[in-house]
Short mmCIF file of N, CA and C and ligand atoms in Angstrom, two decimals:
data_model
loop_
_atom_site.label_atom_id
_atom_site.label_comp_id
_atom_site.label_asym_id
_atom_site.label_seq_id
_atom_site.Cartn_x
_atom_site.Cartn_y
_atom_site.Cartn_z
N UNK A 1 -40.93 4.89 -8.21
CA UNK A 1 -39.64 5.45 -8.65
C UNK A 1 -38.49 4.55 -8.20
N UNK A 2 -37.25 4.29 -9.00
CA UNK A 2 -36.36 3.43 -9.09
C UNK A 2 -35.04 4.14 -7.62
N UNK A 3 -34.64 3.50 -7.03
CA UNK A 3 -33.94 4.10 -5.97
C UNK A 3 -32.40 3.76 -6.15
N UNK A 4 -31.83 4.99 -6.63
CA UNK A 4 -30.49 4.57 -7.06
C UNK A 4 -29.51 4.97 -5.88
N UNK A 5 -28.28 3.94 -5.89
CA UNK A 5 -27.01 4.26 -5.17
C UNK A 5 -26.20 4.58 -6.23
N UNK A 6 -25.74 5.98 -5.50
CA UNK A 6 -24.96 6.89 -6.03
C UNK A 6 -23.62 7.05 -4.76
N UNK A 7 -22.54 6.64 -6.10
CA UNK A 7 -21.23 6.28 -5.50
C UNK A 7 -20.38 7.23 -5.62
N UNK A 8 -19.49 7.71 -4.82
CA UNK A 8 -18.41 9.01 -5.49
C UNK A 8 -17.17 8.55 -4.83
N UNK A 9 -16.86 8.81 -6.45
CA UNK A 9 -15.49 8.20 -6.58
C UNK A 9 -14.44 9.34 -6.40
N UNK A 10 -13.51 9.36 -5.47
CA UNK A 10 -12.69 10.50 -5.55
C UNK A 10 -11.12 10.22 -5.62
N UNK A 11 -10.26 10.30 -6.55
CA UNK A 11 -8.69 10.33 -6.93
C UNK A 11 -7.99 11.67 -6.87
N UNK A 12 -7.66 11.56 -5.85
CA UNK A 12 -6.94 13.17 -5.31
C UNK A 12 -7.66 13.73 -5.40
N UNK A 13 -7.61 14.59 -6.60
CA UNK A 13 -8.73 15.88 -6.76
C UNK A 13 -9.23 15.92 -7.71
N UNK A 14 -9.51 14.58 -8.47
CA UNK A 14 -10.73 14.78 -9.32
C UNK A 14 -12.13 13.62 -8.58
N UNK A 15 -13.15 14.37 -8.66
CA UNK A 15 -14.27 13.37 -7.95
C UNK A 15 -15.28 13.14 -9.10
N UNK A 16 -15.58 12.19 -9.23
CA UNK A 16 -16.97 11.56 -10.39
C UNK A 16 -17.74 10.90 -9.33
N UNK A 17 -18.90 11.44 -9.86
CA UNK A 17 -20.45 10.28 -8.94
C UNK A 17 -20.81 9.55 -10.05
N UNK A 18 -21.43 7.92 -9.83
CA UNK A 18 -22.12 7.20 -10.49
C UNK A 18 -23.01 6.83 -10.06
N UNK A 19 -24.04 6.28 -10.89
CA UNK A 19 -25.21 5.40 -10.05
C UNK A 19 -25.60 3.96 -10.19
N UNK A 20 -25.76 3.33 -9.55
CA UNK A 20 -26.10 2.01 -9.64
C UNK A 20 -27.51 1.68 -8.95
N UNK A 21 -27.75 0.54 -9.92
CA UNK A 21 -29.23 0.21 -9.57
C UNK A 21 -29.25 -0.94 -7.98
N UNK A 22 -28.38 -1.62 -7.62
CA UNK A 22 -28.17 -2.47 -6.38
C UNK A 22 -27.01 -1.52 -5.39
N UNK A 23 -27.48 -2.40 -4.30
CA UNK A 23 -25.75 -2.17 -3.78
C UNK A 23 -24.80 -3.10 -3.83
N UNK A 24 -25.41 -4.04 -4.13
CA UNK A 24 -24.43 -5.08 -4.73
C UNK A 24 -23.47 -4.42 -5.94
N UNK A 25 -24.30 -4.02 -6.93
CA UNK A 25 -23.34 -3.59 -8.27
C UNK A 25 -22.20 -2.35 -8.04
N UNK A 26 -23.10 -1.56 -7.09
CA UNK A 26 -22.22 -0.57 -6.40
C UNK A 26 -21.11 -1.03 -5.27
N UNK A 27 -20.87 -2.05 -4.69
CA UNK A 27 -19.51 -2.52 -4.21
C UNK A 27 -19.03 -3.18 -5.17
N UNK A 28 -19.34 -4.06 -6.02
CA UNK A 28 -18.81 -4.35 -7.25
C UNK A 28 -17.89 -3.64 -8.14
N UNK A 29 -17.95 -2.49 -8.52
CA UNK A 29 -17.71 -1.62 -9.55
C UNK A 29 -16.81 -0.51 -8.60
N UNK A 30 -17.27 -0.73 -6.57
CA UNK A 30 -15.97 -0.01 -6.26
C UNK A 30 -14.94 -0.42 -6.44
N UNK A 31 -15.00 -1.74 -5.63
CA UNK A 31 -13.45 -3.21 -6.23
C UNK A 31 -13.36 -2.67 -7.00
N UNK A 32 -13.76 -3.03 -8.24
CA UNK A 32 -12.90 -3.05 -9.84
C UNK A 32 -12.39 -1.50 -9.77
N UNK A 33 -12.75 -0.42 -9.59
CA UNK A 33 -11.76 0.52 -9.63
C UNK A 33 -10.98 0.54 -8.64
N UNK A 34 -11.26 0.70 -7.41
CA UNK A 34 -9.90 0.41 -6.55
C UNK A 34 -8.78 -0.59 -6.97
N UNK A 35 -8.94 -1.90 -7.34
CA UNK A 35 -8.00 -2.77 -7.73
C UNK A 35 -7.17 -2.10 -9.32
N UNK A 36 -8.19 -1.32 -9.87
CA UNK A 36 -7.59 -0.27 -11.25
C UNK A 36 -6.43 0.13 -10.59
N UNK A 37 -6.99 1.31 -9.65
CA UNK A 37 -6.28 2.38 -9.34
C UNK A 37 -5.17 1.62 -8.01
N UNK A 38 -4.73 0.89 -7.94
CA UNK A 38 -4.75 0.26 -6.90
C UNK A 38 -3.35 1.02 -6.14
N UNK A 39 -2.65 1.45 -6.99
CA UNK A 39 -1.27 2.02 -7.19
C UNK A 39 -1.26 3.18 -6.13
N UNK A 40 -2.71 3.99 -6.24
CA UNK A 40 -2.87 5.30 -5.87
C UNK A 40 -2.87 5.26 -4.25
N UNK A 41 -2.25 6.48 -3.40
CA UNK A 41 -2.71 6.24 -2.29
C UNK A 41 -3.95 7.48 -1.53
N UNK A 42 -3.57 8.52 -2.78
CA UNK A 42 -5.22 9.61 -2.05
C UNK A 42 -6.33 9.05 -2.74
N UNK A 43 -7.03 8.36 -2.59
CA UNK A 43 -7.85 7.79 -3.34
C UNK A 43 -9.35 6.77 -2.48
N UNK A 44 -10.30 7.28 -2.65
CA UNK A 44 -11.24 7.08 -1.98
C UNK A 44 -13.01 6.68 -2.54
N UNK A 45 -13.77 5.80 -2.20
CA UNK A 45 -15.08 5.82 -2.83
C UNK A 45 -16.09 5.12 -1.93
N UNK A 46 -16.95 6.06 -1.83
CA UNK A 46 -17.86 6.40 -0.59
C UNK A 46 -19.14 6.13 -1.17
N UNK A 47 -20.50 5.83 -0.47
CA UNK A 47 -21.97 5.53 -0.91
C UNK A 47 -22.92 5.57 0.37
N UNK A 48 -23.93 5.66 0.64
CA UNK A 48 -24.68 5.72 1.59
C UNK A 48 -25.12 4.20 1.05
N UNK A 49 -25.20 3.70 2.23
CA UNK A 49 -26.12 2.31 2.21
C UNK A 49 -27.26 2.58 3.26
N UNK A 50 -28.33 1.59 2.45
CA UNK A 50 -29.86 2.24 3.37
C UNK A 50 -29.53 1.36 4.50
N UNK A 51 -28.82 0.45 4.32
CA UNK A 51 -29.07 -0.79 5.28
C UNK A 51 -27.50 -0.72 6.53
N UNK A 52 -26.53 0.02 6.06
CA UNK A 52 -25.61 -0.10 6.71
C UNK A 52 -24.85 1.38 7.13
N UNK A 53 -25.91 2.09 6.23
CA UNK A 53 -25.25 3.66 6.81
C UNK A 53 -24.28 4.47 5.16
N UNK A 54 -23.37 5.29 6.36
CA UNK A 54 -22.13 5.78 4.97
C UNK A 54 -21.04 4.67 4.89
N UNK A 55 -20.89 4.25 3.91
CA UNK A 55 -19.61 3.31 3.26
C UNK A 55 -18.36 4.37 3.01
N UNK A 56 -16.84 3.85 3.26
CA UNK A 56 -16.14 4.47 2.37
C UNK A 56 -15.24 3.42 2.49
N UNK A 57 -14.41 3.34 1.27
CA UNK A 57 -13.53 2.39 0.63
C UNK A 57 -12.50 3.31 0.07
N UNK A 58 -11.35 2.59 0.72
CA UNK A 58 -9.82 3.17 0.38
C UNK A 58 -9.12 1.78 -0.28
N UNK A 59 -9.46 1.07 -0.21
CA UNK A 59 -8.62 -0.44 -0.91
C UNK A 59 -9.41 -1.08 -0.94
N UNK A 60 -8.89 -1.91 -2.38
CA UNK A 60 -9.59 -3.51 -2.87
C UNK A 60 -10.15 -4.20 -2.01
N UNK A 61 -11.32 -4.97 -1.53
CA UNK A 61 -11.12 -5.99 -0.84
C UNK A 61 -10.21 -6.93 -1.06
N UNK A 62 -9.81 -7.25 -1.39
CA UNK A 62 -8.51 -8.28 -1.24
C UNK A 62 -7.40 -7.89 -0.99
N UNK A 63 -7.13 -6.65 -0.89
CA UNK A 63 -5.85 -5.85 -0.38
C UNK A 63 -6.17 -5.73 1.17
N UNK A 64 -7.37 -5.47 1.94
CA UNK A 64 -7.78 -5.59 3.25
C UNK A 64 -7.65 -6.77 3.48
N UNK A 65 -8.04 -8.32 2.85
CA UNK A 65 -7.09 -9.29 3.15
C UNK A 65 -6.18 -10.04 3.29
N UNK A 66 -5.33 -9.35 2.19
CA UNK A 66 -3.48 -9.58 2.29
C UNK A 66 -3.02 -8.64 3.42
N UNK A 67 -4.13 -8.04 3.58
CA UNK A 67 -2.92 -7.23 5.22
C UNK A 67 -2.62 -8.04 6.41
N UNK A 68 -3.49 -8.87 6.34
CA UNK A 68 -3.19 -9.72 7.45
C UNK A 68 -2.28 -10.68 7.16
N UNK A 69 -2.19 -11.41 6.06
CA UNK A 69 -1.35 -12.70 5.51
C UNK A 69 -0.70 -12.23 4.39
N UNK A 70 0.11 -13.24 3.93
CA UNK A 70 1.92 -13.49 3.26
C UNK A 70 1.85 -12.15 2.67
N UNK A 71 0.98 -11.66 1.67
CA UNK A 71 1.53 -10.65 0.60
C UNK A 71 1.68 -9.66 1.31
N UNK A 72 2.22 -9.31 2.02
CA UNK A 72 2.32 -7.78 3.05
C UNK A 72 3.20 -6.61 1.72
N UNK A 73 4.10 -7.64 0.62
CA UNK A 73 4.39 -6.91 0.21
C UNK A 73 3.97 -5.95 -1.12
N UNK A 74 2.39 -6.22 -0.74
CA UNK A 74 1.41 -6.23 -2.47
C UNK A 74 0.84 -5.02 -1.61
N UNK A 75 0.72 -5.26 -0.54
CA UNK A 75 0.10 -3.95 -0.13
C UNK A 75 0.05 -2.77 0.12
N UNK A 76 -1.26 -1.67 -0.09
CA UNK A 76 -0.52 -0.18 -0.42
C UNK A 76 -0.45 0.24 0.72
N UNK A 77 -0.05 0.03 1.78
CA UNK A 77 0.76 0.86 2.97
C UNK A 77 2.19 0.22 2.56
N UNK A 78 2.14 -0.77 2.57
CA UNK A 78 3.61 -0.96 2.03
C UNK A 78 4.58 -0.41 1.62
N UNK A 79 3.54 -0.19 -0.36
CA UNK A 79 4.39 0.34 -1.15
C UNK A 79 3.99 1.67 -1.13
N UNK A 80 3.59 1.89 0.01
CA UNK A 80 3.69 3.71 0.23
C UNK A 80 4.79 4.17 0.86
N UNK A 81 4.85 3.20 1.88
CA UNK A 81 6.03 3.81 3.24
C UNK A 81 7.33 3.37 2.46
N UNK A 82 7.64 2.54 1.45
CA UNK A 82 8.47 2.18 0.65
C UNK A 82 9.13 3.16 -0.20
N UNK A 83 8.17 3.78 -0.82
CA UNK A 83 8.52 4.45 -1.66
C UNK A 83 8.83 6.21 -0.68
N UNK A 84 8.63 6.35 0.40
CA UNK A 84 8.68 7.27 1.38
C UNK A 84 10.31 7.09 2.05
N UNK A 85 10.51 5.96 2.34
CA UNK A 85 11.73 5.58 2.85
C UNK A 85 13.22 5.55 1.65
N UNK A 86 12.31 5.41 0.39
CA UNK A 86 13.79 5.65 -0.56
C UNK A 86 13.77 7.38 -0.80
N UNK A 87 12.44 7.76 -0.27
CA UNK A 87 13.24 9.62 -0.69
C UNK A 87 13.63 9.74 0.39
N UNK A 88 13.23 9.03 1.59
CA UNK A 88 13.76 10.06 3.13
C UNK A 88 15.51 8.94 2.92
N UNK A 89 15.75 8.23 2.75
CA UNK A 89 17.37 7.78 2.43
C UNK A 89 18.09 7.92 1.19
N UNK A 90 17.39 8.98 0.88
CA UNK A 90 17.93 9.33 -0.55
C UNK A 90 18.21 8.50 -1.87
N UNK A 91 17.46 7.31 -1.71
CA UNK A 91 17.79 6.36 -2.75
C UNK A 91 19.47 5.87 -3.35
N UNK A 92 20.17 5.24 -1.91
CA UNK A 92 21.51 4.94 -1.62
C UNK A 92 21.61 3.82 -0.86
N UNK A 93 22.41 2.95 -1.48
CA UNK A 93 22.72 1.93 0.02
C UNK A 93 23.07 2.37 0.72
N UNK A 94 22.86 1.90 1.85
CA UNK A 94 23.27 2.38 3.55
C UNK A 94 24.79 1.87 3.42
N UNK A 95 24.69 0.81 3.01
CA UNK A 95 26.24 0.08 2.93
C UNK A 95 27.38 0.17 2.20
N UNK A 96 26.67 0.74 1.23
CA UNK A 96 28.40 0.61 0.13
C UNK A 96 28.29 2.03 -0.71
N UNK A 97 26.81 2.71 -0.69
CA UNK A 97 26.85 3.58 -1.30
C UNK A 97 26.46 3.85 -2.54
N UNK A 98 26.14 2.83 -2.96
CA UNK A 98 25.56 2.23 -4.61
C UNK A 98 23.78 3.28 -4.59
N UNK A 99 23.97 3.81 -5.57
CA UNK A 99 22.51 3.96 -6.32
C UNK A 99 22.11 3.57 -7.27
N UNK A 100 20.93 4.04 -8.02
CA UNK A 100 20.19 3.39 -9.14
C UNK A 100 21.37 4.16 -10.34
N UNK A 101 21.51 4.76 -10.36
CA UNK A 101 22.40 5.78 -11.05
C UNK A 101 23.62 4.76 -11.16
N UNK A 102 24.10 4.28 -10.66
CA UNK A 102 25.67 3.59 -10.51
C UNK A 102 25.05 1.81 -11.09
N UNK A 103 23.74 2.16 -11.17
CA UNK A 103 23.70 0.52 -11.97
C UNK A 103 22.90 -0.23 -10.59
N UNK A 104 22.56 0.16 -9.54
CA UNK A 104 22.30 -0.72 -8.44
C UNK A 104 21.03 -0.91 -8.28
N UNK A 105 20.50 -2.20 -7.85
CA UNK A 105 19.01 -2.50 -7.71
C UNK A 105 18.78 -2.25 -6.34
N UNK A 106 17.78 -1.15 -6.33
CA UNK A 106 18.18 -0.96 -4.06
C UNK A 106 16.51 -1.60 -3.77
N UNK A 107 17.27 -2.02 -3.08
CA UNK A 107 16.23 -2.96 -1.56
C UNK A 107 16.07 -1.95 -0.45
N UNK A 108 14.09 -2.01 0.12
CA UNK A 108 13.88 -1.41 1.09
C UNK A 108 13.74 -2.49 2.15
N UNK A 109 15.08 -2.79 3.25
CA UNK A 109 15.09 -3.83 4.07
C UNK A 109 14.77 -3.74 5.32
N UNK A 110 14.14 -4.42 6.19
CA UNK A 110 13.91 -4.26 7.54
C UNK A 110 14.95 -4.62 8.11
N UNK A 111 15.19 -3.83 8.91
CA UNK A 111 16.09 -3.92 10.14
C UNK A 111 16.14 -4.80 11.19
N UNK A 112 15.12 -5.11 11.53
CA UNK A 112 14.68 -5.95 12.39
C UNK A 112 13.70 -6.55 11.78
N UNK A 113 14.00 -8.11 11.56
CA UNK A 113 12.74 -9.22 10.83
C UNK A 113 11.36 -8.78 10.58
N UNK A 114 10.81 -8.75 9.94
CA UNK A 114 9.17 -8.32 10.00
C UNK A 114 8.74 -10.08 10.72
N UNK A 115 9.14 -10.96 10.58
CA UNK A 115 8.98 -12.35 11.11
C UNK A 115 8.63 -11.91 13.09
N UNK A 116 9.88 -12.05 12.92
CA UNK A 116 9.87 -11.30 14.82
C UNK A 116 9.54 -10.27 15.49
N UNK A 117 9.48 -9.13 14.30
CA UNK A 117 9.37 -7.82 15.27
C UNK A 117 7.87 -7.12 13.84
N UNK A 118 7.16 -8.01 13.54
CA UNK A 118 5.88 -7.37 13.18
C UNK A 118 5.03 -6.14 13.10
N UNK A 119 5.54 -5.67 14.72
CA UNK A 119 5.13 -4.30 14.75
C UNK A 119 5.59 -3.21 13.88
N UNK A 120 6.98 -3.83 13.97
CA UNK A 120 8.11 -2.67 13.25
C UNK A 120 7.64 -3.05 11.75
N UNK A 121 6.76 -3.35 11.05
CA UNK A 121 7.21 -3.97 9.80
C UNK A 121 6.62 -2.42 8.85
N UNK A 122 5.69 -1.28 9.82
CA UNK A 122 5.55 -0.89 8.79
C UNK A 122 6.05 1.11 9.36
N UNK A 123 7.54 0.87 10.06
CA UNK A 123 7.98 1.64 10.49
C UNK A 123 9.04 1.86 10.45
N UNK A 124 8.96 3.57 9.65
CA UNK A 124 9.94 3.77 8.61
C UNK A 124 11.62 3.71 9.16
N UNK A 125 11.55 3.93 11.24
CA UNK A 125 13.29 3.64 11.45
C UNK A 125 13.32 2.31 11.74
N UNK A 126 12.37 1.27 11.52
CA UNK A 126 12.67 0.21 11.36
C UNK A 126 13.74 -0.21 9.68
N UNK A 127 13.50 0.87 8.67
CA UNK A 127 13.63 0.32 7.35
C UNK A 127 14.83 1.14 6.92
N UNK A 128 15.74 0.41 5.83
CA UNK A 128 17.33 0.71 5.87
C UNK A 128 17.38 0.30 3.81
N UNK A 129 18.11 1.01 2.99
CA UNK A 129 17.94 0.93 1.88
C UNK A 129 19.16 0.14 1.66
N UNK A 130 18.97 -0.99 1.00
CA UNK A 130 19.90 -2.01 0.74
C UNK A 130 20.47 -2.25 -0.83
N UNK A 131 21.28 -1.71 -1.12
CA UNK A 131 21.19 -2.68 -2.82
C UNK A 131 21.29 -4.41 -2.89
N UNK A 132 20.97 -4.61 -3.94
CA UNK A 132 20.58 -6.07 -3.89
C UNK A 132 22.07 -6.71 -3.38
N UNK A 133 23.47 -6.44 -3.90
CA UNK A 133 24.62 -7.03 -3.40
C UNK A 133 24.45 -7.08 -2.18
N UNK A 134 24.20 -6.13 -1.49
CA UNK A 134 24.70 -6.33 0.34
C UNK A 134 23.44 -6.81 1.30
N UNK A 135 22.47 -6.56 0.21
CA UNK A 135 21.04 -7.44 0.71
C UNK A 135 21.53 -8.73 0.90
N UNK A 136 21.45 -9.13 -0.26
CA UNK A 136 22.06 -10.30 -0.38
C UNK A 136 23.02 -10.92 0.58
N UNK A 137 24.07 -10.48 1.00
CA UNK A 137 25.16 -10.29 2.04
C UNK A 137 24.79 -10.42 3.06
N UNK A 138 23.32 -9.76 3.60
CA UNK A 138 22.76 -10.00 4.80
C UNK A 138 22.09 -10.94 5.03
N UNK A 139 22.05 -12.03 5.64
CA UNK A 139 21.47 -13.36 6.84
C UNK A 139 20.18 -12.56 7.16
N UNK A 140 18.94 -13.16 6.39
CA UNK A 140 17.51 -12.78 7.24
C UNK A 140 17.84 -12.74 8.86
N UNK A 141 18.58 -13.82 9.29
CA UNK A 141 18.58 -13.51 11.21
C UNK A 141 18.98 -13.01 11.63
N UNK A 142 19.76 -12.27 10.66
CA UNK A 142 20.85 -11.55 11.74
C UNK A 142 20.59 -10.23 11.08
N UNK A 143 20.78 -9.26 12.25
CA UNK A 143 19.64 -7.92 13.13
C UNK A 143 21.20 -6.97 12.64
N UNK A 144 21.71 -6.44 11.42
CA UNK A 144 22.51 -5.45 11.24
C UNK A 144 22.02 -3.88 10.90
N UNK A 145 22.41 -3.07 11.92
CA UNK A 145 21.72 -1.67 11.08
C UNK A 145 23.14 -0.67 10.94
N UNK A 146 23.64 -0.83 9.76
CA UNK A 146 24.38 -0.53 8.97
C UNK A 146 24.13 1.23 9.62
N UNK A 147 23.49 1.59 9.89
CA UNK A 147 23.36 3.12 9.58
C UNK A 147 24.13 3.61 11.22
ZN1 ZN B 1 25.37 -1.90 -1.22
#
């Protein structure tokens, strides 16, 4: 008898199982939907491996390796806490007051360099809503918190 891995895929609250004949094809085919769905952040896909136990996968592999290097900004903690920080600042510059409404392109800016202060890079009173004018206005070195 043929021994299948059976994968379950779960997006919020809808869950589908599949089966695959390797486990190769079955991490294969998790990638390609995670990198689909890549957008999503409840989103999860799990498998028993004979050889390594229970698997579960919340991101692309290649999104687990931009966390460490340049693209920090491709990544979905990122554009989670991003999109968290324009409802908790109401989607307003800190500075002049401009919203999307008034024509303004707003920037979610660190307060303190993500260069120098790393830790802070993915912490939300580290982060200050900028429209692009006063972004702009601001010197990467220099440490202003407008608020
Ligand atoms: Zn502004």
């Amino acid at each position: 008898m043929e021994r299948l891995f059976s994968v379950t895929f779960r997006l919020g609250d809808s869950i589908r199982t599949k089966h695959y004949k390797t486990e190769k094809s079955a991490l294969r085919n998790i990638n390609k939907w995670l990198l689909k769905h890549r957008e999503e952040v409840d989103i999860n896909a799990s498998f028993f491996s004979g050889s390594q136990g229970h698997l579960s996968f919340n991101a692309p592999a290649e999104d687990l390796q931009t966390d460490q290097t340049v693209d920090f900004y491709k990544t979905k903690a990122w554009r989670a806490l991003r999109l968290q920080a324009l409802e908790y600042y109401e989607r307003r510059c800190v500075c002049c007051g401009a919203t999307p409404k008034s024509g303004a392109v707003l920037h979610v800016d660190h307060i303190k360099p993500r260069c120098r202060y790393p830790e802070l890079a993915l912490d939300i009173d580290n982060l200050q809503i900028l429209c692009e004018a006063c972004n702009l206005g601001k010197m990467a070195n220099v440490e202003i918190d407008w608020r």
